[in-house]
């Protein structure tokens, strides 16, 4: 993997020492540069999880991806930089109070050399925490980049952990739960196939392309452009014929033929 090309893709030219500060900077840069998107799925293009294929898609062709792709390649980058990374299989909370399939999401546990503090890193969950979360505390963790005052926390749950988020003084909302057992990349092949083929998967029911911005977030959800800036959200309908131009404008992306 060409580390220099990957860092250029996300616009990171700072320290490469495997420290919490570097992890925070690289995760933030990744979320700003690389969109969370599922646009190959409605086009019938099978998704690959090997590092070479992910690098070609995300770095060379300047595309995005969903969790297995984004966190899978991000884990490989962090490993090259000297971090120790474990792949964790998570189940995503649903609106009905239940949880999705086991390992329906991939998250990362990251250790910095010489430190006992584990960090939860994630560049593949869409509108989520921008700074990695400490995994050695149950206290609320803030992120000044969010204008809505959102907070995050991790709590023990059986033999694993629960990740929750809340906005301002609203209620805590579960986002995903996960066991702490490290998983090999091959473990996620089945969940990835399910997510790109099952009619019950959220990724087969709509198109999504979204990334963080310095002021908030920009998203194209089916035929709707959603922009959040400084806590204010606007939505506007778009036409199918304008879709490619909007992908170029907001995400620097080309889907190709």
Coordinates of N, CA and C in Angstrom, one line a residue:
X1 N 0.8 -1.2 0.0 CA 0.0 0.0 0.0 C 0.9 1.2 0.0
X2 N 0.5 2.2 -0.8 CA 1.3 3.4 -0.9 C 0.8 4.4 0.1
X3 N 1.5 4.5 1.3 CA 1.0 5.3 2.4 C 1.0 6.7 2.0
X4 N 2.0 7.2 1.2 CA 2.0 8.6 0.8 C 0.8 9.0 0.0
X5 N 0.4 8.1 -0.9 CA -0.8 8.4 -1.7 C -2.0 8.4 -0.9
X6 N -2.1 7.5 0.1 CA -3.3 7.5 1.0 C -3.4 8.8 1.8
X7 N -2.2 9.2 2.4 CA -2.2 10.4 3.2 C -2.5 11.7 2.3
X8 N -2.1 11.7 1.0 CA -2.4 12.8 0.1 C -3.9 12.7 -0.2
X9 N -4.5 11.6 -0.3 CA -5.9 11.4 -0.5 C -6.8 12.1 0.6
X10 N -6.3 11.9 1.8 CA -7.1 12.5 2.9 C -6.6 13.9 3.3
X11 N -5.5 14.3 2.7 CA -5.0 15.7 3.0 C -4.3 15.8 4.3
X12 N -3.7 14.7 4.8 CA -2.9 14.8 6.0 C -1.4 15.0 5.7
X13 N -0.8 16.1 6.2 CA 0.6 16.3 6.1 C 1.3 16.5 7.4
X14 N 0.6 16.1 8.5 CA 1.2 16.3 9.8 C 2.0 15.1 10.3
X15 N 2.2 15.0 11.6 CA 3.0 14.0 12.2 C 2.5 12.6 11.8
X16 N 3.4 11.6 11.7 CA 3.0 10.2 11.5 C 3.4 9.4 12.6
X17 N 3.8 10.0 13.7 CA 4.1 9.2 14.9 C 2.9 8.5 15.4
X18 N 2.9 7.2 15.8 CA 1.7 6.5 16.3 C 1.2 7.0 17.7
X19 N 0.7 8.2 17.8 CA 0.3 8.8 19.0 C -1.2 9.0 18.9
X20 N -1.9 9.3 20.1 CA -3.3 9.7 20.1 C -3.6 10.9 19.2
X21 N -2.6 11.9 19.3 CA -2.8 13.1 18.5 C -2.8 12.8 17.0
X22 N -1.9 11.9 16.6 CA -1.9 11.5 15.1 C -3.1 10.8 14.8
X23 N -3.6 9.9 15.6 CA -4.8 9.1 15.3 C -6.0 10.1 15.2
X24 N -6.1 11.0 16.1 CA -7.2 12.0 16.0 C -7.1 12.8 14.7
X25 N -5.9 13.3 14.4 CA -5.8 14.1 13.2 C -6.1 13.3 11.9
X26 N -5.6 12.0 11.8 CA -5.9 11.2 10.6 C -7.3 10.8 10.5
X27 N -8.0 10.5 11.6 CA -9.4 10.1 11.6 C -10.2 11.3 11.1
X28 N -9.9 12.5 11.7 CA -10.6 13.7 11.3 C -10.5 14.0 9.8
X29 N -9.2 13.9 9.3 CA -8.9 14.2 7.9 C -9.7 13.2 7.0
X30 N -9.7 11.9 7.4 CA -10.3 10.9 6.6 C -11.8 11.2 6.5
X31 N -12.5 11.6 7.6 CA -13.9 11.8 7.6 C -14.3 13.0 6.7
X32 N -13.3 14.0 6.6 CA -13.6 15.2 5.8 C -13.4 14.9 4.3
X33 N -12.5 14.0 4.0 CA -12.1 13.7 2.6 C -12.8 12.6 1.9
X34 N -13.1 11.5 2.6 CA -13.6 10.3 2.0 C -15.0 10.1 2.4
X35 N -15.9 10.1 1.4 CA -17.3 9.9 1.8 C -17.7 8.5 2.2
X36 N -18.8 8.5 3.0 CA -19.5 7.3 3.4 C -20.5 7.1 2.3
X37 N -20.4 6.0 1.5 CA -21.3 5.9 0.3 C -21.5 4.4 -0.1
X38 N -22.7 4.2 -0.7 CA -23.0 2.8 -1.1 C -23.3 2.7 -2.6
X39 N -22.8 3.6 -3.4 CA -23.3 3.8 -4.7 C -23.0 2.7 -5.7
X40 N -22.0 1.8 -5.3 CA -21.8 0.7 -6.2 C -22.9 -0.4 -6.1
X41 N -23.6 -0.4 -4.9 CA -24.6 -1.4 -4.7 C -25.8 -1.3 -5.7
X42 N -26.4 -0.1 -5.8 CA -27.5 -0.1 -6.8 C -27.1 -0.2 -8.2
X43 N -25.8 0.0 -8.5 CA -25.2 -0.2 -9.8 C -24.9 -1.7 -10.1
X44 N -25.0 -2.6 -9.0 CA -24.8 -4.0 -9.2 C -23.3 -4.3 -9.3
X45 N -22.5 -3.5 -8.7 CA -21.0 -3.7 -8.7 C -20.6 -4.4 -7.4
X46 N -20.1 -5.7 -7.4 CA -19.8 -6.4 -6.2 C -18.6 -5.6 -5.4
X47 N -18.7 -5.6 -4.1 CA -17.7 -4.9 -3.3 C -16.6 -5.9 -2.9
X48 N -15.4 -5.4 -3.0 CA -14.2 -6.2 -2.6 C -13.7 -5.7 -1.2
X49 N -13.2 -6.7 -0.5 CA -12.6 -6.3 0.9 C -11.1 -6.6 1.0
X50 N -10.5 -6.9 -0.1 CA -9.0 -7.0 -0.1 C -8.4 -5.6 -0.1
X51 N -7.2 -5.5 0.6 CA -6.6 -4.2 0.7 C -6.3 -3.6 -0.7
X52 N -5.8 -4.4 -1.6 CA -5.4 -3.8 -2.9 C -6.7 -3.3 -3.6
X53 N -7.8 -4.0 -3.6 CA -9.0 -3.5 -4.2 C -9.5 -2.3 -3.5
X54 N -9.5 -2.3 -2.2 CA -10.0 -1.1 -1.5 C -9.1 0.1 -1.7
X55 N -7.8 -0.1 -1.8 CA -6.9 1.1 -2.1 C -7.2 1.6 -3.5
X56 N -7.4 0.7 -4.5 CA -7.7 1.2 -5.8 C -9.0 2.0 -5.9
X57 N -10.0 1.6 -5.2 CA -11.3 2.3 -5.2 C -11.2 3.6 -4.4
X58 N -10.7 3.6 -3.2 CA -10.8 4.7 -2.3 C -9.7 5.7 -2.6
X59 N -8.5 5.3 -2.8 CA -7.4 6.2 -3.0 C -7.2 6.5 -4.5
X60 N -7.0 5.5 -5.3 CA -6.7 5.8 -6.7 C -7.9 6.4 -7.5
X61 N -9.1 5.8 -7.3 CA -10.3 6.3 -8.0 C -11.0 7.3 -7.2
X62 N -10.5 7.6 -6.0 CA -11.1 8.7 -5.2 C -12.6 8.5 -4.9
X63 N -12.9 7.3 -4.6 CA -14.3 7.0 -4.2 C -14.4 6.9 -2.7
X64 N -15.6 6.6 -2.2 CA -15.8 6.3 -0.8 C -16.1 4.8 -0.6
X65 N -17.0 4.6 0.4 CA -17.4 3.2 0.7 C -18.2 3.2 1.9
X66 N -18.6 1.9 2.3 CA -19.3 1.8 3.6 C -18.3 1.1 4.6
X67 N -18.8 0.8 5.8 CA -17.9 0.5 6.9 C -16.8 -0.5 6.6
X68 N -17.2 -1.7 6.0 CA -16.2 -2.7 5.8 C -15.1 -2.2 4.9
X69 N -15.4 -1.4 4.0 CA -14.4 -0.9 3.0 C -13.6 0.2 3.7
X70 N -14.2 1.2 4.3 CA -13.5 2.4 4.9 C -12.7 2.0 6.1
X71 N -13.3 1.3 7.0 CA -12.5 0.9 8.2 C -11.5 -0.2 7.9
X72 N -11.8 -1.0 6.9 CA -10.8 -2.1 6.5 C -9.6 -1.4 6.0
X73 N -9.7 -0.5 5.1 CA -8.5 0.2 4.6 C -7.8 1.1 5.6
X74 N -8.6 1.8 6.4 CA -8.1 2.6 7.4 C -7.3 1.8 8.4
X75 N -7.7 0.6 8.8 CA -7.0 -0.2 9.7 C -5.6 -0.6 9.1
X76 N -5.6 -0.8 7.8 CA -4.3 -1.2 7.1 C -3.4 0.0 7.1
X77 N -3.9 1.2 6.9 CA -3.1 2.5 7.0 C -2.5 2.6 8.4
X78 N -3.3 2.5 9.5 CA -2.9 2.6 10.8 C -1.8 1.6 11.2
X79 N -2.0 0.4 10.7 CA -1.0 -0.6 10.9 C 0.4 -0.3 10.3
X80 N 0.4 0.3 9.1 CA 1.6 0.7 8.4 C 2.3 1.9 9.2
X81 N 1.5 2.7 9.9 CA 2.1 3.8 10.7 C 2.5 3.4 12.1
X82 N 2.3 2.1 12.5 CA 2.8 1.7 13.7 C 1.8 1.5 14.8
X83 N 0.6 1.7 14.5 CA -0.5 1.5 15.5 C -0.8 0.0 15.5
X84 N -1.3 -0.5 16.7 CA -1.9 -1.8 16.7 C -3.4 -1.7 16.6
X85 N -3.9 -2.5 15.7 CA -5.4 -2.3 15.4 C -6.1 -3.7 15.4
X86 N -7.2 -3.7 16.1 CA -8.1 -4.9 16.1 C -9.4 -4.5 15.4
X87 N -9.8 -5.4 14.5 CA -11.1 -5.3 13.9 C -12.2 -5.8 14.8
X88 N -13.3 -5.0 15.0 CA -14.3 -5.4 15.9 C -15.6 -5.5 15.1
X89 N -16.4 -6.5 15.4 CA -17.7 -6.7 14.7 C -18.8 -6.2 15.6
X90 N -19.6 -5.2 15.1 CA -20.6 -4.5 15.9 C -22.0 -4.8 15.3
X91 N -23.0 -4.7 16.1 CA -24.4 -4.7 15.7 C -25.0 -3.4 15.8
X92 N -25.7 -2.9 14.8 CA -26.2 -1.5 14.8 C -27.6 -1.4 15.4
X93 N -27.8 -0.4 16.2 CA -29.1 -0.2 16.8 C -30.1 0.2 15.7
X94 N -31.3 -0.3 15.8 CA -32.4 0.0 14.9 C -33.4 0.9 15.5
X95 N -34.3 1.6 14.7 CA -35.3 2.5 15.3 C -36.3 1.8 16.1
X96 N -36.5 0.4 15.9 CA -37.5 -0.3 16.7 C -36.9 -0.8 18.0
X97 N -35.7 -0.4 18.4 CA -35.1 -0.8 19.6 C -34.3 -2.1 19.6
X98 N -34.4 -2.8 18.4 CA -33.6 -4.0 18.2 C -32.3 -3.7 17.6
X99 N -31.5 -4.7 17.4 CA -30.2 -4.5 16.7 C -30.1 -5.4 15.5
X100 N -29.3 -4.9 14.6 CA -29.1 -5.5 13.3 C -28.2 -6.8 13.5
X101 N -27.8 -7.4 12.3 CA -27.1 -8.6 12.3 C -25.8 -8.5 13.1
X102 N -25.3 -9.6 13.7 CA -23.9 -9.6 14.2 C -22.9 -9.2 13.2
X103 N -22.0 -8.3 13.6 CA -20.9 -7.9 12.7 C -21.4 -7.2 11.4
X104 N -22.6 -6.6 11.6 CA -23.2 -5.8 10.5 C -22.5 -4.5 10.3
X105 N -21.6 -4.2 11.2 CA -20.7 -3.0 11.2 C -19.3 -3.4 11.6
X106 N -18.3 -2.8 11.0 CA -16.9 -2.9 11.5 C -16.5 -1.7 12.2
X107 N -15.9 -1.8 13.4 CA -15.3 -0.7 14.1 C -13.8 -1.1 14.4
X108 N -13.0 -0.2 14.9 CA -11.6 -0.5 15.2 C -11.2 -0.1 16.6
X109 N -10.5 -1.0 17.2 CA -9.9 -0.7 18.5 C -8.4 -0.5 18.2
X110 N -7.9 0.7 18.6 CA -6.5 1.1 18.3 C -5.7 1.3 19.5
X111 N -4.5 0.7 19.6 CA -3.5 1.0 20.6 C -2.4 1.7 20.1
X112 N -1.9 2.7 20.8 CA -0.7 3.4 20.5 C 0.5 2.8 21.3
X113 N 1.6 2.6 20.6 CA 2.8 2.0 21.3 C 3.1 2.8 22.6
X114 N 3.4 2.0 23.6 CA 3.8 2.6 24.9 C 2.6 3.1 25.7
X115 N 1.4 3.0 25.3 CA 0.2 3.4 26.0 C -0.8 2.3 26.3
X116 N -1.3 2.3 27.5 CA -2.3 1.2 27.8 C -3.7 1.6 27.4
X117 N -3.9 2.8 26.9 CA -5.3 3.3 26.6 C -5.7 2.8 25.2
X118 N -6.8 2.1 25.2 CA -7.4 1.7 23.9 C -8.3 2.8 23.4
X119 N -8.4 2.9 22.0 CA -9.2 3.9 21.4 C -10.2 3.3 20.5
X120 N -11.4 3.7 20.4 CA -12.4 3.3 19.4 C -12.3 4.3 18.2
X121 N -11.9 3.8 17.1 CA -11.8 4.6 15.9 C -12.8 4.1 14.9
X122 N -13.3 5.0 14.1 CA -14.4 4.6 13.1 C -14.5 5.7 12.0
X123 N -14.2 5.3 10.8 CA -14.4 6.3 9.7 C -15.5 5.8 8.8
X124 N -16.3 4.8 9.2 CA -17.3 4.2 8.4 C -18.7 4.1 8.9
X125 N -19.0 5.1 9.8 CA -20.4 5.0 10.3 C -21.2 6.3 10.0
X126 N -20.8 7.0 9.0 CA -21.5 8.2 8.6 C -21.4 9.3 9.7
X127 N -22.5 9.9 10.1 CA -22.5 11.0 11.0 C -22.3 10.5 12.4
X128 N -21.1 10.4 12.8 CA -20.7 9.9 14.1 C -19.6 10.7 14.7
X129 N -18.9 10.1 15.7 CA -17.8 10.9 16.4 C -16.7 11.1 15.4
X130 N -16.1 12.3 15.5 CA -14.9 12.7 14.7 C -13.6 12.4 15.4
X131 N -13.6 12.6 16.7 CA -12.4 12.2 17.4 C -12.5 10.8 17.9
X132 N -11.5 10.0 17.9 CA -11.6 8.6 18.5 C -12.0 8.7 19.9
X133 N -12.7 7.7 20.4 CA -13.2 7.7 21.8 C -12.3 6.8 22.6
X134 N -12.0 7.3 23.8 CA -11.3 6.5 24.8 C -12.2 5.3 25.2
X135 N -11.6 4.1 25.3 CA -12.3 2.9 25.7 C -12.1 2.5 27.1
X136 N -11.3 3.3 27.8 CA -11.0 3.0 29.2 C -11.9 3.9 30.2
X137 N -12.9 4.5 29.8 CA -13.7 5.3 30.6 C -15.2 5.2 30.2
X138 N -16.1 5.4 31.2 CA -17.5 5.4 30.9 C -18.1 6.9 30.9
X139 N -17.2 7.8 31.1 CA -17.6 9.2 31.2 C -18.0 9.7 29.8
X140 N -18.8 10.8 29.8 CA -19.2 11.4 28.5 C -17.9 12.0 27.9
X141 N -17.9 11.9 26.6 CA -16.8 12.5 25.8 C -17.3 13.5 24.8
X142 N -16.8 14.7 24.8 CA -17.3 15.7 23.9 C -16.5 15.8 22.7
X143 N -17.0 16.6 21.7 CA -16.3 16.8 20.5 C -16.7 18.2 20.0
X144 N -15.7 19.2 20.1 CA -16.0 20.6 19.9 C -16.4 20.9 18.4
X145 N -16.2 19.9 17.5 CA -16.5 20.2 16.1 C -18.0 20.1 15.8
X146 N -18.8 19.7 16.8 CA -20.2 19.6 16.5 C -20.9 20.8 17.2
X147 N -21.7 21.5 16.4 CA -22.4 22.7 16.9 C -23.6 22.3 17.7
X148 N -24.1 21.1 17.6 CA -25.3 20.7 18.4 C -25.0 20.2 19.8
X149 N -23.7 20.3 20.2 CA -23.3 19.9 21.6 C -23.4 18.5 21.8
X150 N -23.3 17.7 20.8 CA -23.4 16.2 21.0 C -22.3 15.6 21.9
X151 N -22.7 14.6 22.6 CA -21.8 13.9 23.5 C -21.8 12.4 23.1
X152 N -20.8 11.7 23.6 CA -20.6 10.3 23.3 C -20.2 9.6 24.6
X153 N -20.6 8.3 24.6 CA -20.1 7.5 25.7 C -20.0 6.0 25.4
X154 N -19.2 5.3 26.0 CA -19.0 3.9 25.9 C -19.3 3.2 27.2
X155 N -20.1 2.2 27.3 CA -20.5 1.5 28.5 C -20.2 0.0 28.4
X156 N -19.9 -0.6 29.5 CA -19.8 -2.1 29.4 C -21.2 -2.7 29.2
X157 N -21.2 -3.7 28.4 CA -22.4 -4.4 28.0 C -22.1 -5.9 27.9
X158 N -22.4 -6.7 28.9 CA -22.0 -8.1 28.9 C -20.5 -8.2 28.8
X159 N -20.0 -9.0 27.8 CA -18.6 -9.1 27.6 C -18.1 -8.1 26.6
X160 N -18.9 -7.1 26.2 CA -18.6 -6.2 25.2 C -18.8 -4.7 25.7
X161 N -19.2 -3.9 24.7 CA -19.4 -2.5 25.0 C -20.6 -2.0 24.2
X162 N -21.2 -0.9 24.6 CA -22.2 -0.2 23.9 C -21.8 1.3 23.7
X163 N -21.9 1.7 22.4 CA -21.6 3.1 22.0 C -22.9 3.8 21.9
X164 N -23.0 5.0 22.6 CA -24.2 5.8 22.6 C -23.8 7.2 22.3
X165 N -24.8 8.0 21.8 CA -24.6 9.4 21.4 C -25.9 10.2 21.9
X166 N -25.7 11.4 22.2 CA -26.8 12.3 22.4 C -26.5 13.7 21.9
X167 N -27.5 14.4 21.5 CA -27.4 15.8 21.1 C -27.9 16.7 22.1
X168 N -27.0 17.7 22.5 CA -27.4 18.7 23.5 C -27.8 18.0 24.8
X169 N -29.0 18.3 25.3 CA -29.4 17.7 26.5 C -30.5 16.6 26.2
X170 N -30.5 16.1 25.0 CA -31.5 15.1 24.6 C -31.1 13.7 25.3
X171 N -32.0 12.7 25.0 CA -31.7 11.4 25.6 C -30.5 10.7 24.9
X172 N -29.9 9.8 25.6 CA -28.9 9.0 25.0 C -29.5 8.0 24.0
X173 N -28.9 7.9 22.9 CA -29.4 7.0 21.8 C -28.3 5.9 21.6
X174 N -28.7 4.6 21.7 CA -27.7 3.6 21.3 C -27.4 3.6 19.8
X175 N -26.1 3.5 19.5 CA -25.7 3.5 18.1 C -25.3 2.1 17.6
X176 N -24.4 1.5 18.4 CA -24.1 0.1 18.1 C -23.4 -0.5 19.4
X177 N -23.5 -1.9 19.4 CA -22.9 -2.6 20.5 C -21.9 -3.6 19.9
X178 N -20.9 -4.0 20.6 CA -19.9 -4.8 20.0 C -19.2 -5.7 21.1
X179 N -18.9 -6.9 20.8 CA -18.0 -7.7 21.6 C -16.5 -7.2 21.4
X180 N -15.7 -7.6 22.3 CA -14.3 -7.1 22.3 C -13.3 -8.1 21.6
X181 N -13.8 -9.2 21.1 CA -13.0 -10.2 20.5 C -12.6 -9.7 19.1
X182 N -11.2 -9.6 18.8 CA -10.8 -9.2 17.5 C -11.2 -10.2 16.4
X183 N -11.5 -9.7 15.3 CA -11.9 -10.5 14.1 C -11.0 -10.3 13.0
X184 N -10.7 -11.4 12.2 CA -9.9 -11.2 11.0 C -10.8 -10.6 9.9
X185 N -10.2 -10.1 8.9 CA -10.9 -9.4 7.8 C -11.9 -10.4 7.2
X186 N -11.5 -11.7 7.1 CA -12.4 -12.7 6.4 C -13.7 -12.8 7.1
X187 N -13.7 -12.5 8.4 CA -15.0 -12.7 9.2 C -16.1 -11.8 8.6
X188 N -15.7 -10.7 8.0 CA -16.7 -9.7 7.6 C -17.2 -10.0 6.1
X189 N -16.7 -11.0 5.5 CA -17.2 -11.3 4.1 C -18.7 -11.6 4.1
X190 N -19.1 -12.4 5.0 CA -20.6 -12.8 5.0 C -21.5 -11.6 5.3
X191 N -21.2 -10.8 6.4 CA -22.0 -9.6 6.6 C -21.9 -8.6 5.5
X192 N -20.8 -8.5 4.8 CA -20.6 -7.6 3.7 C -21.5 -8.0 2.5
X193 N -21.5 -9.3 2.2 CA -22.4 -9.9 1.2 C -23.9 -9.6 1.5
X194 N -24.2 -9.8 2.8 CA -25.6 -9.6 3.2 C -26.0 -8.1 3.0
X195 N -25.1 -7.2 3.4 CA -25.5 -5.8 3.4 C -25.6 -5.3 1.9
X196 N -24.9 -5.9 1.0 CA -25.0 -5.5 -0.4 C -26.0 -6.2 -1.3
X197 N -26.7 -7.3 -0.7 CA -27.6 -8.0 -1.5 C -29.0 -8.2 -0.8
X198 N -29.1 -8.2 0.5 CA -30.3 -8.5 1.2 C -31.4 -7.4 1.0
X199 N -32.6 -7.7 0.7 CA -33.6 -6.7 0.6 C -33.9 -6.0 2.0
X200 N -33.4 -6.7 3.1 CA -33.6 -6.1 4.4 C -32.5 -5.2 4.8
X201 N -31.4 -5.1 4.0 CA -30.3 -4.2 4.3 C -30.7 -2.7 3.9
X202 N -30.3 -1.8 4.8 CA -30.5 -0.4 4.5 C -29.8 0.1 3.2
X203 N -28.7 -0.6 2.9 CA -27.9 -0.2 1.7 C -28.5 -0.7 0.4
X204 N -29.4 -1.6 0.4 CA -30.1 -2.0 -0.9 C -31.4 -1.2 -1.1
X205 N -31.8 -0.4 -0.1 CA -33.0 0.3 -0.2 C -32.9 1.8 -0.6
X206 N -31.7 2.3 -0.5 CA -31.5 3.7 -0.9 C -30.1 4.0 -1.2
X207 N -29.9 5.1 -2.0 CA -28.5 5.6 -2.3 C -28.1 6.6 -1.2
X208 N -26.9 6.6 -0.8 CA -26.4 7.5 0.2 C -25.0 7.9 -0.1
X209 N -24.7 9.2 0.0 CA -23.3 9.6 -0.1 C -23.1 10.8 0.8
X210 N -22.2 10.7 1.8 CA -22.2 11.7 2.8 C -20.7 11.9 3.3
X211 N -20.4 13.1 3.7 CA -19.1 13.3 4.3 C -19.1 14.5 5.3
X212 N -18.2 14.5 6.2 CA -18.1 15.6 7.2 C -17.5 16.8 6.5
X213 N -17.9 18.0 6.9 CA -17.3 19.3 6.5 C -16.9 20.1 7.7
X214 N -16.1 21.1 7.5 CA -15.6 21.9 8.7 C -16.8 22.5 9.5
X215 N -17.9 22.8 8.8 CA -19.1 23.4 9.4 C -20.2 22.4 9.8
X216 N -20.1 21.2 9.3 CA -21.1 20.2 9.6 C -21.1 19.0 8.7
X217 N -22.0 18.9 7.7 CA -22.0 17.7 6.9 C -22.8 18.0 5.6
X218 N -22.4 17.3 4.5 CA -23.1 17.3 3.3 C -23.5 15.9 2.9
X219 N -24.8 15.7 2.5 CA -25.3 14.4 2.2 C -26.2 14.4 0.9
X220 N -26.0 13.5 0.1 CA -27.1 13.2 -0.9 C -27.7 11.9 -0.6
X221 N -29.0 12.0 -0.2 CA -29.8 10.8 0.1 C -30.8 10.6 -0.9
X222 N -30.7 9.6 -1.8 CA -31.5 9.4 -2.9 C -31.6 10.7 -3.7
X223 N -32.7 11.3 -3.9 CA -32.8 12.6 -4.7 C -33.0 13.8 -3.8
X224 N -32.2 13.8 -2.7 CA -32.3 14.9 -1.8 C -30.9 15.4 -1.3
X225 N -30.6 16.7 -1.4 CA -29.4 17.2 -1.0 C -29.6 17.8 0.4
X226 N -28.8 17.3 1.4 CA -29.0 17.8 2.8 C -27.6 18.4 3.2
X227 N -27.7 19.6 3.7 CA -26.5 20.3 4.1 C -26.7 20.8 5.5
X228 N -25.8 20.4 6.4 CA -25.8 20.9 7.8 C -24.6 21.8 8.0
X229 N -24.8 23.0 8.5 CA -23.8 24.0 8.7 C -24.0 24.8 9.9
X230 N -23.1 24.7 10.9 CA -23.2 25.5 12.1 C -24.5 25.2 12.8
X231 N -24.9 23.9 12.8 CA -26.1 23.5 13.5 C -27.4 23.7 12.7
X232 N -27.4 24.3 11.6 CA -28.6 24.5 10.8 C -28.6 23.6 9.6
X233 N -29.8 23.0 9.4 CA -30.0 21.9 8.4 C -30.9 22.4 7.3
X234 N -30.5 22.2 6.0 CA -31.3 22.6 4.9 C -31.4 21.3 4.0
X235 N -32.6 21.2 3.3 CA -32.8 20.1 2.4 C -33.4 20.7 1.1
X236 N -33.0 20.1 0.0 CA -33.6 20.5 -1.3 C -33.7 19.3 -2.2
X237 N -34.7 19.1 -3.0 CA -34.8 18.0 -3.9 C -33.9 18.3 -5.1
X238 N -33.4 17.2 -5.7 CA -32.5 17.3 -6.8 C -33.1 16.4 -7.9
X239 N -32.6 16.6 -9.2 CA -33.1 15.8 -10.3 C -32.0 14.7 -10.6
X240 N -32.5 13.6 -11.1 CA -31.6 12.5 -11.4 C -30.5 12.9 -12.4
X241 N -30.8 13.8 -13.3 CA -29.8 14.2 -14.3 C -28.8 15.1 -13.7
X242 N -29.0 15.7 -12.5 CA -28.0 16.5 -11.8 C -27.1 15.7 -10.9
X243 N -27.5 14.4 -10.7 CA -26.8 13.6 -9.7 C -25.2 13.6 -10.0
X244 N -24.8 13.3 -11.2 CA -23.3 13.2 -11.4 C -22.6 14.5 -11.1
X245 N -23.2 15.6 -11.5 CA -22.6 16.9 -11.2 C -22.5 17.2 -9.8
X246 N -23.5 16.9 -9.0 CA -23.5 17.1 -7.5 C -22.5 16.2 -6.9
X247 N -22.3 15.0 -7.3 CA -21.2 14.1 -6.8 C -19.9 14.7 -7.0
X248 N -19.6 15.3 -8.2 CA -18.4 16.0 -8.5 C -18.2 17.2 -7.6
X249 N -19.3 18.0 -7.5 CA -19.2 19.3 -6.7 C -18.9 19.0 -5.2
X250 N -19.6 18.1 -4.6 CA -19.6 18.0 -3.2 C -18.6 16.9 -2.7
X251 N -18.3 16.0 -3.6 CA -17.5 14.8 -3.1 C -16.3 14.5 -4.0
X252 N -16.1 15.3 -5.1 CA -15.0 15.0 -6.0 C -15.0 13.6 -6.6
X253 N -16.2 13.1 -6.8 CA -16.4 11.7 -7.2 C -16.9 11.6 -8.7
X254 N -16.4 10.5 -9.3 CA -17.0 10.1 -10.6 C -17.3 8.6 -10.5
X255 N -18.5 8.2 -10.9 CA -18.9 6.8 -10.8 C -18.5 6.0 -12.0
X256 N -18.1 6.7 -13.1 CA -17.7 5.9 -14.3 C -18.9 5.4 -15.0
X257 N -18.7 4.5 -15.9 CA -19.8 3.9 -16.7 C -20.6 2.9 -15.9

